[in-house]
Amino acid sequence: MQAATLPQFGDATAFQITEIPMPKPAAGQLLVRVKAAGLNPVDYKTRSGKGQASLFTLPAILGWDIAGQIVDAGQGAHKFKPGDRIFGMSNFPNPANAYAQFAVVQEQEFTLVPDNITDEVAGATPLAALTAWEALFDHAQLRAKQRILIHAATGGVGHIAVQLARNAGAVVIGTASAKNHPYLQELGASQCIDYREQRFESEILEPVDVVLDGMGGETTLRSLDVIKPGGVLVSLPSMYKDDPAIVGKAREKGIRVIWMSVRPAGDRMEQIASLMEAGKLKIKVDASFPLREVSKAHQLVEGHHVQGKVVLIP
Ligand SMILES: NC(=O)c1ccc[n+]([C@@H]2O[C@H](COP(=O)([O-])OP(=O)(O)OC[C@H]3O[C@@H](n4cnc5c(N)ncnc54)[C@H](OP(=O)(O)O)[C@@H]3O)[C@@H](O)[C@H]2O)c1
């Protein structure tokens, strides 16, 4: 089978398309034909030797988001049958080898793709949707009528978080560049802030209960100025974890800051699939690329202006 392999960590051109042996499913695992593999910022961070790179050996195969069709099952994997379409975030943060024509996955991390959802959309969903869900409901415990500020609100995690928060009855304020504001309103934001032109912490924003921060650093520090005492900020980029300036300012203001790391969860995927099937959660695919164009796909995500998600079609 073909795979996009990384002989060395490096820039987006470091990939090679190679022929490698088909993997075999062990107990509790499924062999899937990968129909779509979603990209996330952690993919390019890992490719460059940061992110989860310390968990990989070279040559490495990247990718954690998989939508695929079951070809074979290991011992004890009975939940699905051959031919079923399934999707999930595989084995994160350990290697999952998604950028390939076939992959083995843990049965309990996957769920069925609804009939009205394409493989491309399903492959784009898992990591970003699990992150948004975990951030809003497990960590921030977002409730109806609370006000939430979501940064990078039209990106991979953001466009899902806006919809989930809105479905929960929260009032959503999002940051994005002006060209994305019509889309952000469509997703359910009540207020859109153009981060290029406006300082969100100035008088344009009433205090909020929760911030979902996909930016980090200076954006996190400024966000602490708009959160009510007793409020919570959930931060996604791990490179700022436990930053003393952020921790100190949050303590002074009585705000809880949580740096989260998303975990695979098949039961959560089932809830996400139900929302997608009912049309209550729409995943946007900005662009998809064949496996041989993996470098282009990485360059696009690394540019940090994707609307929704980017996927590979092996
Ligand atoms: N800890 C975890 O478990 C976890 C899980 C998932 C993601 N993450 C991290 O969270 C971050 C976001 O991930 P993602 O997948 O949502 O990223 P993404 O899809 O690459 O984000 C792209 C979006 O960022 C927006 N953007 C760029 N600069 C901005 C700024 N200064 N202010 C506000 N928005 C800005 C862009 O909007 P415009 O095009 O309008 O500029 C674009 O829509 C990444 O660092 C990722 O690694 C962490």
Short mmCIF file of C-alpha atoms and ligand atoms in Angstrom, two decimals:
data_model
loop_
_atom_site.label_atom_id
_atom_site.label_comp_id
_atom_site.label_asym_id
_atom_site.label_seq_id
_atom_site.Cartn_x
_atom_site.Cartn_y
_atom_site.Cartn_z
CA MET A 1 0.00 0.00 0.00
CA GLN A 2 1.02 3.63 -0.38
CA ALA A 3 1.78 5.93 2.54
CA ALA A 4 3.15 9.45 2.99
CA THR A 5 6.23 8.84 5.10
CA LEU A 6 8.62 11.23 6.80
CA PRO A 7 12.23 10.02 6.61
CA GLN A 8 13.25 13.02 8.78
CA PHE A 9 11.35 15.70 10.66
CA GLY A 10 11.43 18.90 8.62
CA ASP A 11 9.42 21.35 6.52
CA ALA A 12 6.33 20.55 4.46
CA THR A 13 8.44 19.15 1.60
CA ALA A 14 9.94 16.42 3.83
CA PHE A 15 7.29 13.81 2.88
CA GLN A 16 7.90 10.89 0.51
CA ILE A 17 5.22 8.68 -1.03
CA THR A 18 6.42 5.11 -0.42
CA GLU A 19 5.18 1.51 -0.78
CA ILE A 20 5.00 -0.21 2.60
CA PRO A 21 3.49 -3.51 3.83
CA MET A 22 -0.19 -3.58 4.82
CA PRO A 23 -0.66 -3.48 8.62
CA LYS A 24 -2.48 -6.35 10.37
CA PRO A 25 -5.13 -5.83 13.07
CA ALA A 26 -4.26 -7.21 16.54
CA ALA A 27 -6.86 -8.06 19.21
CA GLY A 28 -9.47 -5.28 19.57
CA GLN A 29 -8.26 -3.59 16.38
CA LEU A 30 -9.78 -3.06 12.95
CA LEU A 31 -8.08 -2.77 9.58
CA VAL A 32 -9.66 0.08 7.60
CA ARG A 33 -9.24 1.35 4.07
CA VAL A 34 -8.60 5.04 4.79
CA LYS A 35 -11.11 7.11 2.81
CA ALA A 36 -10.13 10.46 4.32
CA ALA A 37 -7.51 11.59 6.83
CA GLY A 38 -8.04 14.97 8.47
CA LEU A 39 -5.18 17.37 9.15
CA ASN A 40 -4.71 19.36 12.35
CA PRO A 41 -2.07 21.89 13.46
CA VAL A 42 -0.50 19.16 15.65
CA ASP A 43 0.37 17.37 12.39
CA TYR A 44 2.66 20.13 11.11
CA LYS A 45 4.04 20.76 14.61
CA THR A 46 4.95 17.07 14.83
CA ARG A 47 6.31 17.03 11.25
CA SER A 48 8.70 19.86 12.19
CA GLY A 49 10.03 17.89 15.19
CA LYS A 50 7.82 19.53 17.85
CA GLY A 51 4.22 18.57 18.76
CA GLN A 52 4.15 14.83 19.50
CA ALA A 53 7.41 14.10 17.61
CA SER A 54 9.09 12.53 20.66
CA LEU A 55 6.51 9.69 20.47
CA PHE A 56 7.44 8.77 16.86
CA THR A 57 10.29 6.77 15.36
CA LEU A 58 11.58 7.55 11.85
CA PRO A 59 10.51 6.96 9.17
CA ALA A 60 7.20 8.23 10.58
CA ILE A 61 3.64 8.23 9.24
CA LEU A 62 1.59 11.15 10.60
CA GLY A 63 -2.13 11.71 11.04
CA TRP A 64 -4.73 10.84 13.70
CA ASP A 65 -8.11 11.65 12.09
CA ILE A 66 -9.48 8.76 10.07
CA ALA A 67 -12.68 8.01 8.19
CA GLY A 68 -12.49 4.57 6.66
CA GLN A 69 -14.20 1.38 5.62
CA ILE A 70 -13.62 -1.79 7.62
CA VAL A 71 -11.71 -4.49 5.75
CA ASP A 72 -10.77 -6.88 8.56
CA ALA A 73 -11.12 -7.25 12.33
CA GLY A 74 -8.74 -8.57 15.00
CA GLN A 75 -9.77 -11.03 17.71
CA GLY A 76 -12.58 -9.77 19.93
CA ALA A 77 -13.45 -6.75 17.74
CA HIS A 78 -17.19 -7.34 17.29
CA LYS A 79 -18.79 -3.91 17.44
CA PHE A 80 -18.78 -3.37 13.65
CA LYS A 81 -18.73 -5.54 10.53
CA PRO A 82 -16.61 -5.52 7.36
CA GLY A 83 -17.82 -2.81 4.97
CA ASP A 84 -19.00 -0.47 7.76
CA ARG A 85 -17.91 3.18 7.46
CA ILE A 86 -16.38 4.41 10.71
CA PHE A 87 -14.57 7.52 11.97
CA GLY A 88 -12.52 8.53 14.98
CA MET A 89 -9.34 10.08 16.36
CA SER A 90 -6.96 7.16 16.39
CA ASN A 91 -4.48 6.40 19.18
CA PHE A 92 -3.73 10.08 19.97
CA PRO A 93 -1.12 11.26 20.94
CA ASN A 94 0.73 8.07 19.91
CA PRO A 95 1.28 7.31 16.21
CA ALA A 96 -1.82 6.26 14.24
CA ASN A 97 -0.40 6.15 10.68
CA ALA A 98 -3.42 7.87 9.10
CA TYR A 99 -1.62 9.21 5.99
CA ALA A 100 -1.83 5.84 4.25
CA GLN A 101 -4.21 3.76 2.17
CA PHE A 102 -4.87 1.38 5.08
CA ALA A 103 -4.53 1.76 8.85
CA VAL A 104 -5.26 -0.27 11.97
CA VAL A 105 -7.39 1.46 14.60
CA GLN A 106 -8.70 0.66 18.08
CA GLU A 107 -12.34 -0.37 17.78
CA GLN A 108 -13.41 1.47 20.95
CA GLU A 109 -12.16 4.84 19.65
CA PHE A 110 -14.41 4.72 16.55
CA THR A 111 -18.07 5.04 15.67
CA LEU A 112 -20.25 4.65 12.56
CA VAL A 113 -20.36 7.48 10.02
CA PRO A 114 -24.01 8.56 9.50
CA ASP A 115 -25.35 7.75 6.00
CA ASN A 116 -25.89 11.43 5.18
CA ILE A 117 -22.25 12.37 5.97
CA THR A 118 -19.50 12.00 3.34
CA ASP A 119 -16.16 10.31 4.01
CA GLU A 120 -14.42 13.63 3.42
CA VAL A 121 -16.48 15.41 6.09
CA ALA A 122 -16.17 12.46 8.50
CA GLY A 123 -12.36 12.44 8.13
CA ALA A 124 -12.26 16.15 8.88
CA THR A 125 -14.19 15.82 12.13
CA PRO A 126 -12.75 13.79 15.03
CA LEU A 127 -9.81 15.65 16.66
CA ALA A 128 -11.32 19.12 16.29
CA ALA A 129 -14.81 18.03 17.39
CA LEU A 130 -13.54 16.05 20.40
CA THR A 131 -11.42 19.06 21.40
CA ALA A 132 -14.30 21.52 21.14
CA TRP A 133 -16.62 19.23 23.12
CA GLU A 134 -14.10 18.48 25.85
CA ALA A 135 -13.13 22.16 26.18
CA LEU A 136 -16.69 23.50 26.39
CA PHE A 137 -18.44 20.88 28.44
CA ASP A 138 -15.83 18.90 30.43
CA HIS A 139 -13.48 21.77 31.30
CA ALA A 140 -15.49 25.02 31.07
CA GLN A 141 -18.84 23.38 31.98
CA LEU A 142 -20.55 25.86 29.68
CA ARG A 143 -24.23 26.45 30.43
CA ALA A 144 -27.17 28.12 28.65
CA LYS A 145 -27.13 31.95 28.73
CA GLN A 146 -23.42 32.12 29.62
CA ARG A 147 -21.27 34.31 27.39
CA ILE A 148 -18.32 32.69 25.64
CA LEU A 149 -15.54 34.28 23.58
CA ILE A 150 -14.07 31.87 21.01
CA HIS A 151 -10.78 32.79 19.34
CA ALA A 152 -9.93 31.54 15.83
CA ALA A 153 -13.68 30.94 15.59
CA THR A 154 -13.76 29.91 11.93
CA GLY A 155 -10.78 27.49 12.18
CA GLY A 156 -10.87 23.74 12.75
CA VAL A 157 -11.78 23.71 16.44
CA GLY A 158 -13.42 27.15 16.43
CA HIS A 159 -16.11 26.53 13.79
CA ILE A 160 -17.25 23.44 15.70
CA ALA A 161 -17.07 25.10 19.13
CA VAL A 162 -19.27 27.99 17.91
CA GLN A 163 -21.98 25.54 16.84
CA LEU A 164 -21.78 23.40 20.01
CA ALA A 165 -21.87 26.47 22.28
CA ARG A 166 -24.80 27.89 20.38
CA ASN A 167 -26.66 24.55 20.53
CA ALA A 168 -26.14 24.65 24.33
CA GLY A 169 -27.87 28.04 24.52
CA ALA A 170 -24.75 30.13 25.19
CA VAL A 171 -24.15 33.59 23.74
CA VAL A 172 -21.19 33.29 21.37
CA ILE A 173 -18.68 35.98 20.46
CA GLY A 174 -16.01 34.98 17.93
CA THR A 175 -12.76 36.44 16.63
CA ALA A 176 -11.91 36.07 12.93
CA SER A 177 -10.81 38.29 10.06
CA ALA A 178 -13.59 40.40 8.50
CA LYS A 179 -13.94 38.23 5.40
CA ASN A 180 -15.01 35.34 7.66
CA HIS A 181 -17.69 37.27 9.56
CA PRO A 182 -20.65 36.28 7.36
CA TYR A 183 -19.69 32.61 7.85
CA LEU A 184 -19.21 33.14 11.60
CA GLN A 185 -22.69 34.63 11.88
CA GLU A 186 -24.10 31.69 9.93
CA LEU A 187 -22.48 29.37 12.51
CA GLY A 188 -24.38 31.14 15.29
CA ALA A 189 -22.12 33.88 16.67
CA SER A 190 -23.99 36.91 18.07
CA GLN A 191 -20.94 39.16 17.82
CA CYS A 192 -17.95 38.96 15.45
CA ILE A 193 -14.68 40.73 16.23
CA ASP A 194 -12.12 41.41 13.50
CA TYR A 195 -8.88 40.64 15.33
CA ARG A 196 -6.88 42.53 12.69
CA GLU A 197 -8.71 45.82 13.30
CA GLN A 198 -10.17 45.65 16.80
CA ARG A 199 -8.75 44.94 20.27
CA PHE A 200 -11.29 42.50 21.68
CA GLU A 201 -10.45 43.54 25.27
CA SER A 202 -11.40 47.18 24.60
CA GLU A 203 -14.90 48.51 25.24
CA ILE A 204 -16.43 46.57 22.30
CA LEU A 205 -16.83 43.45 24.43
CA GLU A 206 -18.98 42.97 27.56
CA PRO A 207 -17.36 40.59 30.12
CA VAL A 208 -17.66 36.87 29.37
CA ASP A 209 -17.87 33.72 31.52
CA VAL A 210 -15.68 31.53 29.32
CA VAL A 211 -12.91 31.96 26.74
CA LEU A 212 -11.91 29.17 24.37
CA ASP A 213 -8.44 30.18 23.27
CA GLY A 214 -6.95 28.56 20.19
CA MET A 215 -4.24 31.22 19.92
CA GLY A 216 -2.21 31.33 23.17
CA GLY A 217 0.46 33.78 24.37
CA GLU A 218 -0.50 37.43 24.11
CA THR A 219 -4.10 36.55 23.14
CA THR A 220 -4.42 34.55 26.39
CA LEU A 221 -3.06 37.43 28.48
CA ARG A 222 -5.43 39.92 26.85
CA SER A 223 -8.34 37.48 27.20
CA LEU A 224 -7.94 37.51 30.99
CA ASP A 225 -9.08 41.16 30.87
CA VAL A 226 -12.52 40.24 29.53
CA ILE A 227 -13.40 37.28 31.78
CA LYS A 228 -15.60 37.78 34.87
CA PRO A 229 -14.01 36.84 38.23
CA GLY A 230 -14.72 33.13 38.76
CA GLY A 231 -14.71 32.56 34.98
CA VAL A 232 -12.60 30.09 33.02
CA LEU A 233 -10.21 30.15 30.08
CA VAL A 234 -9.48 26.92 28.22
CA SER A 235 -6.23 27.16 26.29
CA LEU A 236 -5.42 24.85 23.38
CA PRO A 237 -1.83 25.50 22.16
CA SER A 238 0.30 23.46 24.56
CA MET A 239 3.47 25.53 24.04
CA TYR A 240 2.15 28.14 26.51
CA LYS A 241 1.29 25.61 29.21
CA ASP A 242 1.96 26.98 32.72
CA ASP A 243 3.40 30.25 31.33
CA PRO A 244 4.15 32.20 34.56
CA ALA A 245 2.79 35.51 33.20
CA ILE A 246 -0.55 33.86 32.37
CA VAL A 247 -0.73 31.89 35.63
CA GLY A 248 0.10 35.01 37.70
CA LYS A 249 -2.42 37.29 35.99
CA ALA A 250 -5.17 34.64 36.16
CA ARG A 251 -4.59 34.15 39.89
CA GLU A 252 -4.76 37.91 40.50
CA LYS A 253 -8.09 38.12 38.67
CA GLY A 254 -9.63 34.97 40.15
CA ILE A 255 -9.85 33.21 36.79
CA ARG A 256 -9.27 29.48 36.19
CA VAL A 257 -6.94 28.66 33.27
CA ILE A 258 -6.96 25.12 31.92
CA TRP A 259 -4.48 23.76 29.35
CA MET A 260 -6.16 20.71 27.89
CA SER A 261 -4.97 17.79 25.80
CA VAL A 262 -7.65 16.03 23.77
CA ARG A 263 -8.27 12.29 24.36
CA PRO A 264 -9.76 9.67 22.01
CA ALA A 265 -13.34 8.72 22.96
CA GLY A 266 -15.60 6.45 20.92
CA ASP A 267 -18.71 7.24 23.02
CA ARG A 268 -18.17 10.98 22.50
CA MET A 269 -17.75 10.32 18.77
CA GLU A 270 -21.20 8.70 18.83
CA GLN A 271 -22.73 11.88 20.28
CA ILE A 272 -20.90 13.98 17.69
CA ALA A 273 -22.13 11.67 14.89
CA SER A 274 -25.75 12.06 16.09
CA LEU A 275 -25.50 15.85 15.98
CA MET A 276 -24.03 15.67 12.46
CA GLU A 277 -26.75 13.28 11.30
CA ALA A 278 -29.43 15.65 12.63
CA GLY A 279 -27.84 18.63 10.85
CA LYS A 280 -27.05 20.32 14.19
CA LEU A 281 -23.28 20.23 13.61
CA LYS A 282 -21.91 21.01 10.15
CA ILE A 283 -18.23 20.37 9.51
CA LYS A 284 -16.68 22.58 6.85
CA VAL A 285 -14.00 21.14 4.55
CA ASP A 286 -11.96 24.04 3.18
CA ALA A 287 -9.84 21.86 0.86
CA SER A 288 -8.98 18.22 0.20
CA PHE A 289 -5.85 16.81 -1.43
CA PRO A 290 -4.74 13.42 -2.76
CA LEU A 291 -2.00 11.74 -0.70
CA ARG A 292 0.72 12.75 -3.18
CA GLU A 293 -0.11 16.42 -2.44
CA VAL A 294 0.43 16.05 1.30
CA SER A 295 3.04 18.84 1.24
CA LYS A 296 0.51 21.31 -0.18
CA ALA A 297 -2.03 20.26 2.44
CA HIS A 298 0.51 20.89 5.21
CA GLN A 299 1.45 24.29 3.79
CA LEU A 300 -2.21 25.30 3.77
CA VAL A 301 -2.82 24.32 7.41
CA GLU A 302 0.47 25.86 8.50
CA GLY A 303 -0.60 29.18 6.92
CA HIS A 304 -3.13 29.35 9.84
CA HIS A 305 -6.02 30.81 7.82
CA VAL A 306 -8.03 27.70 7.03
CA GLN A 307 -11.82 28.03 7.18
CA GLY A 308 -12.87 24.76 8.82
CA LYS A 309 -10.67 21.78 7.92
CA VAL A 310 -8.25 20.28 5.39
CA VAL A 311 -8.26 16.55 4.51
CA LEU A 312 -6.14 14.05 2.60
CA ILE A 313 -7.83 11.47 0.38
CA PRO A 314 -5.49 8.45 0.23
N1 LIG B 1 -4.58 20.94 23.32
C1 LIG B 1 -5.33 20.24 22.46
O1 LIG B 1 -5.85 19.17 22.79
C2 LIG B 1 -5.57 20.82 21.08
C3 LIG B 1 -6.53 20.23 20.24
C4 LIG B 1 -6.78 20.83 19.01
C5 LIG B 1 -6.07 21.96 18.62
N2 LIG B 1 -5.12 22.47 19.44
C6 LIG B 1 -4.37 23.69 19.07
O2 LIG B 1 -5.30 24.77 19.00
C7 LIG B 1 -4.90 25.69 18.00
C8 LIG B 1 -6.07 25.93 17.04
O3 LIG B 1 -6.33 24.72 16.31
P1 LIG B 1 -7.28 24.75 15.02
O4 LIG B 1 -7.29 23.39 14.42
O5 LIG B 1 -8.58 25.37 15.34
O6 LIG B 1 -6.42 25.76 14.10
P2 LIG B 1 -6.67 26.28 12.63
O7 LIG B 1 -7.84 25.59 12.01
O8 LIG B 1 -5.38 26.22 11.91
O9 LIG B 1 -7.04 27.83 12.87
C9 LIG B 1 -7.18 28.61 11.74
C10 LIG B 1 -7.99 29.83 12.09
O10 LIG B 1 -7.23 30.72 12.92
C11 LIG B 1 -7.70 32.03 12.67
N3 LIG B 1 -6.72 33.02 13.13
C12 LIG B 1 -5.46 33.19 12.69
N4 LIG B 1 -4.87 34.18 13.40
C13 LIG B 1 -5.78 34.62 14.32
C14 LIG B 1 -5.78 35.62 15.36
N5 LIG B 1 -4.69 36.36 15.61
N6 LIG B 1 -6.89 35.77 16.12
C15 LIG B 1 -7.99 35.02 15.91
N7 LIG B 1 -8.06 34.07 14.93
C16 LIG B 1 -6.97 33.87 14.16
C17 LIG B 1 -7.93 32.06 11.19
O11 LIG B 1 -8.94 33.00 10.91
P3 LIG B 1 -8.77 34.04 9.67
O12 LIG B 1 -8.56 33.19 8.44
O13 LIG B 1 -10.03 34.80 9.70
O14 LIG B 1 -7.53 34.84 9.97
C18 LIG B 1 -8.39 30.62 10.87
O15 LIG B 1 -9.79 30.52 10.70
C19 LIG B 1 -3.64 25.09 17.36
O16 LIG B 1 -2.51 25.64 17.99
C20 LIG B 1 -3.74 23.61 17.70
O17 LIG B 1 -2.52 22.93 17.71
C21 LIG B 1 -4.85 21.93 20.66
#
